[in-house]
């Protein structure tokens, strides 16, 4: 499940508002806030799955726009339920290798404050593209992923905070995502 908030500068959650999310905040402050958010998301993961009715959702994708009381977009939600024909152990191990976006190498830096934290990835990297006009644009992304291992299921919970640079300066995106891995009842897939 993925939720993205457009142009969010602060994140209000059950733990209060994080006002750290602004251009110029230190990496330490940003990563600390993202790690705290990931922990808070995991604490309510069962409620989130119930709200989406994941156990009864058919295989497939559902996208929705959620609006606040004033009618403005609060967040976008992407819910995807699928089965993979791979053994549970193989699936969650290979998924963890990909969770840190190893293919994102431009200006990649690992957050040293996460060193030693089990089942945690914290990195920042830059995405660059060339628009149809020929203008080059870039976005700086900070990613925090935690893996939570339970008896019969494994969760990846991640936060991505994106900041536009150059002509995209002032654009911000805050993404929260969850992924649940569990073996199928027949043990054939995940």
mmCIF file of C-alpha atoms in Angstrom:
data_model
loop_
_atom_site.group_PDB
_atom_site.id
_atom_site.type_symbol
_atom_site.label_atom_id
_atom_site.label_comp_id
_atom_site.label_asym_id
_atom_site.label_seq_id
_atom_site.Cartn_x
_atom_site.Cartn_y
_atom_site.Cartn_z
ATOM 1 C CA UNK A 1 0.000 0.000 0.000
ATOM 2 C CA UNK A 2 1.342 3.412 -0.888
ATOM 3 C CA UNK A 3 0.125 6.806 0.219
ATOM 4 C CA UNK A 4 1.546 10.008 -1.218
ATOM 5 C CA UNK A 5 0.838 13.510 0.001
ATOM 6 C CA UNK A 6 1.235 16.362 -2.488
ATOM 7 C CA UNK A 7 3.389 19.336 -1.471
ATOM 8 C CA UNK A 8 3.488 18.441 2.208
ATOM 9 C CA UNK A 9 5.878 20.426 4.370
ATOM 10 C CA UNK A 10 4.809 18.988 7.709
ATOM 11 C CA UNK A 11 3.457 15.586 8.579
ATOM 12 C CA UNK A 12 0.745 15.376 11.204
ATOM 13 C CA UNK A 13 0.388 11.944 12.704
ATOM 14 C CA UNK A 14 -0.570 10.238 15.902
ATOM 15 C CA UNK A 15 2.755 11.323 17.365
ATOM 16 C CA UNK A 16 2.236 15.008 16.534
ATOM 17 C CA UNK A 17 3.538 17.191 13.766
ATOM 18 C CA UNK A 18 7.033 16.878 12.374
ATOM 19 C CA UNK A 19 8.066 20.368 11.347
ATOM 20 C CA UNK A 20 11.509 19.175 10.298
ATOM 21 C CA UNK A 21 10.564 18.546 6.722
ATOM 22 C CA UNK A 22 11.781 21.687 5.049
ATOM 23 C CA UNK A 23 14.483 22.528 2.596
ATOM 24 C CA UNK A 24 17.696 23.043 4.506
ATOM 25 C CA UNK A 25 16.974 20.761 7.449
ATOM 26 C CA UNK A 26 19.907 18.581 8.386
ATOM 27 C CA UNK A 27 20.065 15.006 7.168
ATOM 28 C CA UNK A 28 20.223 13.848 10.784
ATOM 29 C CA UNK A 29 16.943 15.604 11.606
ATOM 30 C CA UNK A 30 15.263 14.383 8.415
ATOM 31 C CA UNK A 31 16.319 10.755 8.860
ATOM 32 C CA UNK A 32 15.412 10.790 12.564
ATOM 33 C CA UNK A 33 11.905 12.023 11.689
ATOM 34 C CA UNK A 34 11.543 9.434 8.917
ATOM 35 C CA UNK A 35 12.662 6.620 11.234
ATOM 36 C CA UNK A 36 10.139 7.766 13.834
ATOM 37 C CA UNK A 37 7.397 7.831 11.178
ATOM 38 C CA UNK A 38 8.259 4.301 10.025
ATOM 39 C CA UNK A 39 7.956 3.026 13.599
ATOM 40 C CA UNK A 40 4.591 4.773 13.997
ATOM 41 C CA UNK A 41 3.354 3.287 10.712
ATOM 42 C CA UNK A 42 4.303 -0.209 11.800
ATOM 43 C CA UNK A 43 2.450 0.272 15.090
ATOM 44 C CA UNK A 44 -0.784 0.786 13.151
ATOM 45 C CA UNK A 45 -0.163 -1.583 10.253
ATOM 46 C CA UNK A 46 -2.919 -4.042 11.171
ATOM 47 C CA UNK A 47 -5.441 -1.193 11.313
ATOM 48 C CA UNK A 48 -4.277 0.031 7.908
ATOM 49 C CA UNK A 49 -4.695 -3.406 6.368
ATOM 50 C CA UNK A 50 -8.168 -3.725 7.902
ATOM 51 C CA UNK A 51 -9.175 -0.292 6.553
ATOM 52 C CA UNK A 52 -8.145 -1.420 3.062
ATOM 53 C CA UNK A 53 -9.804 -4.827 3.576
ATOM 54 C CA UNK A 54 -6.616 -6.455 2.291
ATOM 55 C CA UNK A 55 -7.599 -9.981 3.331
ATOM 56 C CA UNK A 56 -10.757 -9.822 1.203
ATOM 57 C CA UNK A 57 -9.403 -7.709 -1.637
ATOM 58 C CA UNK A 58 -9.125 -9.592 -4.929
ATOM 59 C CA UNK A 59 -5.756 -9.857 -6.640
ATOM 60 C CA UNK A 60 -5.180 -6.554 -8.391
ATOM 61 C CA UNK A 61 -4.688 -2.826 -7.938
ATOM 62 C CA UNK A 62 -6.953 -0.162 -6.483
ATOM 63 C CA UNK A 63 -6.088 3.536 -6.721
ATOM 64 C CA UNK A 64 -8.017 6.225 -4.878
ATOM 65 C CA UNK A 65 -7.881 9.909 -3.984
ATOM 66 C CA UNK A 66 -8.737 10.852 -0.404
ATOM 67 C CA UNK A 67 -9.896 14.375 0.317
ATOM 68 C CA UNK A 68 -9.989 16.351 3.538
ATOM 69 C CA UNK A 69 -13.042 18.167 4.919
ATOM 70 C CA UNK A 70 -12.225 21.237 2.813
ATOM 71 C CA UNK A 71 -12.306 19.194 -0.403
ATOM 72 C CA UNK A 72 -8.584 19.464 -1.060
ATOM 73 C CA UNK A 73 -6.565 16.341 -1.773
ATOM 74 C CA UNK A 74 -5.314 14.839 1.478
ATOM 75 C CA UNK A 75 -3.524 11.844 -0.027
ATOM 76 C CA UNK A 76 -3.421 9.397 -2.915
ATOM 77 C CA UNK A 77 -3.671 5.713 -2.096
ATOM 78 C CA UNK A 78 -2.372 2.824 -4.204
ATOM 79 C CA UNK A 79 -3.290 -0.640 -2.923
ATOM 80 C CA UNK A 80 -1.866 -3.678 -4.688
ATOM 81 C CA UNK A 81 -2.487 -7.285 -3.731
ATOM 82 C CA UNK A 82 -0.627 -9.967 -5.613
ATOM 83 C CA UNK A 83 0.758 -13.456 -5.247
ATOM 84 C CA UNK A 84 4.223 -14.505 -6.323
ATOM 85 C CA UNK A 85 4.958 -18.135 -7.263
ATOM 86 C CA UNK A 86 8.088 -18.180 -5.116
ATOM 87 C CA UNK A 87 8.808 -19.715 -1.753
ATOM 88 C CA UNK A 88 8.269 -17.403 1.202
ATOM 89 C CA UNK A 89 11.901 -17.441 2.394
ATOM 90 C CA UNK A 90 13.285 -16.726 -1.077
ATOM 91 C CA UNK A 91 10.749 -13.993 -1.723
ATOM 92 C CA UNK A 92 11.307 -11.951 1.396
ATOM 93 C CA UNK A 93 15.107 -12.301 1.197
ATOM 94 C CA UNK A 94 15.278 -11.102 -2.408
ATOM 95 C CA UNK A 95 12.777 -8.315 -1.699
ATOM 96 C CA UNK A 96 14.974 -7.032 1.120
ATOM 97 C CA UNK A 97 17.951 -6.854 -1.239
ATOM 98 C CA UNK A 98 15.905 -4.562 -3.490
ATOM 99 C CA UNK A 99 14.287 -2.524 -0.699
ATOM 100 C CA UNK A 100 17.147 -0.043 -0.473
ATOM 101 C CA UNK A 101 16.902 0.858 -4.166
ATOM 102 C CA UNK A 102 20.462 -0.255 -4.998
ATOM 103 C CA UNK A 103 19.920 0.907 -8.589
ATOM 104 C CA UNK A 104 19.728 4.532 -7.375
ATOM 105 C CA UNK A 105 23.410 5.398 -7.415
ATOM 106 C CA UNK A 106 23.589 9.086 -8.295
ATOM 107 C CA UNK A 107 24.940 11.011 -5.285
ATOM 108 C CA UNK A 108 23.964 8.065 -3.086
ATOM 109 C CA UNK A 109 24.830 8.326 0.605
ATOM 110 C CA UNK A 110 23.955 5.966 3.408
ATOM 111 C CA UNK A 111 22.753 7.586 6.609
ATOM 112 C CA UNK A 112 25.327 6.691 9.247
ATOM 113 C CA UNK A 113 22.821 7.175 12.076
ATOM 114 C CA UNK A 114 21.103 3.966 10.938
ATOM 115 C CA UNK A 115 24.311 1.940 11.059
ATOM 116 C CA UNK A 116 23.898 -0.886 13.509
ATOM 117 C CA UNK A 117 20.096 -0.778 13.426
ATOM 118 C CA UNK A 118 18.970 -4.255 12.461
ATOM 119 C CA UNK A 119 16.703 -4.554 9.463
ATOM 120 C CA UNK A 120 17.016 -0.848 8.586
ATOM 121 C CA UNK A 121 18.051 0.907 5.392
ATOM 122 C CA UNK A 122 18.436 4.702 5.302
ATOM 123 C CA UNK A 123 19.828 6.377 2.184
ATOM 124 C CA UNK A 124 19.551 9.517 0.134
ATOM 125 C CA UNK A 125 20.072 9.832 -3.590
ATOM 126 C CA UNK A 126 19.321 12.132 -6.488
ATOM 127 C CA UNK A 127 17.043 11.471 -9.442
ATOM 128 C CA UNK A 128 17.667 13.475 -12.594
ATOM 129 C CA UNK A 129 15.640 13.639 -15.773
ATOM 130 C CA UNK A 130 15.617 15.666 -18.943
ATOM 131 C CA UNK A 131 12.249 17.175 -19.820
ATOM 132 C CA UNK A 132 10.895 17.221 -23.378
ATOM 133 C CA UNK A 133 12.036 20.864 -23.512
ATOM 134 C CA UNK A 134 15.624 19.772 -22.880
ATOM 135 C CA UNK A 135 15.679 21.220 -19.360
ATOM 136 C CA UNK A 136 17.372 19.012 -16.781
ATOM 137 C CA UNK A 137 15.562 18.607 -13.469
ATOM 138 C CA UNK A 138 16.444 16.830 -10.251
ATOM 139 C CA UNK A 139 14.801 15.588 -7.093
ATOM 140 C CA UNK A 140 16.623 14.638 -3.887
ATOM 141 C CA UNK A 141 15.071 11.626 -2.169
ATOM 142 C CA UNK A 142 15.584 10.340 1.348
ATOM 143 C CA UNK A 143 14.470 6.747 1.902
ATOM 144 C CA UNK A 144 14.070 4.845 5.158
ATOM 145 C CA UNK A 145 12.987 1.186 5.093
ATOM 146 C CA UNK A 146 12.517 -1.078 8.097
ATOM 147 C CA UNK A 147 11.847 -4.796 8.021
ATOM 148 C CA UNK A 148 9.690 -6.266 10.781
ATOM 149 C CA UNK A 149 9.774 -10.045 11.136
ATOM 150 C CA UNK A 150 6.852 -11.756 12.855
ATOM 151 C CA UNK A 151 5.921 -15.444 13.177
ATOM 152 C CA UNK A 152 3.964 -15.911 9.962
ATOM 153 C CA UNK A 153 4.546 -12.657 8.107
ATOM 154 C CA UNK A 154 7.137 -10.030 7.335
ATOM 155 C CA UNK A 155 6.538 -6.338 6.755
ATOM 156 C CA UNK A 156 8.578 -3.742 4.951
ATOM 157 C CA UNK A 157 7.549 -0.231 5.956
ATOM 158 C CA UNK A 158 9.140 2.719 4.226
ATOM 159 C CA UNK A 159 9.046 6.466 3.948
ATOM 160 C CA UNK A 160 10.356 8.468 1.031
ATOM 161 C CA UNK A 161 10.688 12.215 1.326
ATOM 162 C CA UNK A 162 11.381 13.972 -1.982
ATOM 163 C CA UNK A 163 12.518 17.569 -2.496
ATOM 164 C CA UNK A 164 12.614 19.274 -5.853
ATOM 165 C CA UNK A 165 15.792 21.091 -6.808
ATOM 166 C CA UNK A 166 16.483 23.887 -9.249
ATOM 167 C CA UNK A 167 13.303 24.771 -11.159
ATOM 168 C CA UNK A 168 11.471 22.157 -9.058
ATOM 169 C CA UNK A 169 12.496 23.857 -5.805
ATOM 170 C CA UNK A 170 9.496 24.112 -3.493
ATOM 171 C CA UNK A 171 8.022 20.797 -4.645
ATOM 172 C CA UNK A 172 7.826 18.232 -1.859
ATOM 173 C CA UNK A 173 6.409 14.739 -1.661
ATOM 174 C CA UNK A 174 5.970 12.501 1.369
ATOM 175 C CA UNK A 175 5.316 8.825 0.617
ATOM 176 C CA UNK A 176 4.432 6.102 3.102
ATOM 177 C CA UNK A 177 4.320 2.465 2.018
ATOM 178 C CA UNK A 178 3.802 -0.959 3.531
ATOM 179 C CA UNK A 179 4.433 -4.375 2.073
ATOM 180 C CA UNK A 180 3.332 -7.589 3.778
ATOM 181 C CA UNK A 181 4.857 -10.948 2.898
ATOM 182 C CA UNK A 182 3.240 -14.163 4.054
ATOM 183 C CA UNK A 183 3.210 -17.699 2.715
ATOM 184 C CA UNK A 184 0.142 -18.924 0.867
ATOM 185 C CA UNK A 185 -1.934 -21.521 2.743
ATOM 186 C CA UNK A 186 -0.686 -24.287 0.432
ATOM 187 C CA UNK A 187 2.930 -23.143 0.877
ATOM 188 C CA UNK A 188 3.420 -22.819 -2.883
ATOM 189 C CA UNK A 189 3.811 -19.055 -3.090
ATOM 190 C CA UNK A 190 4.010 -15.769 -1.247
#
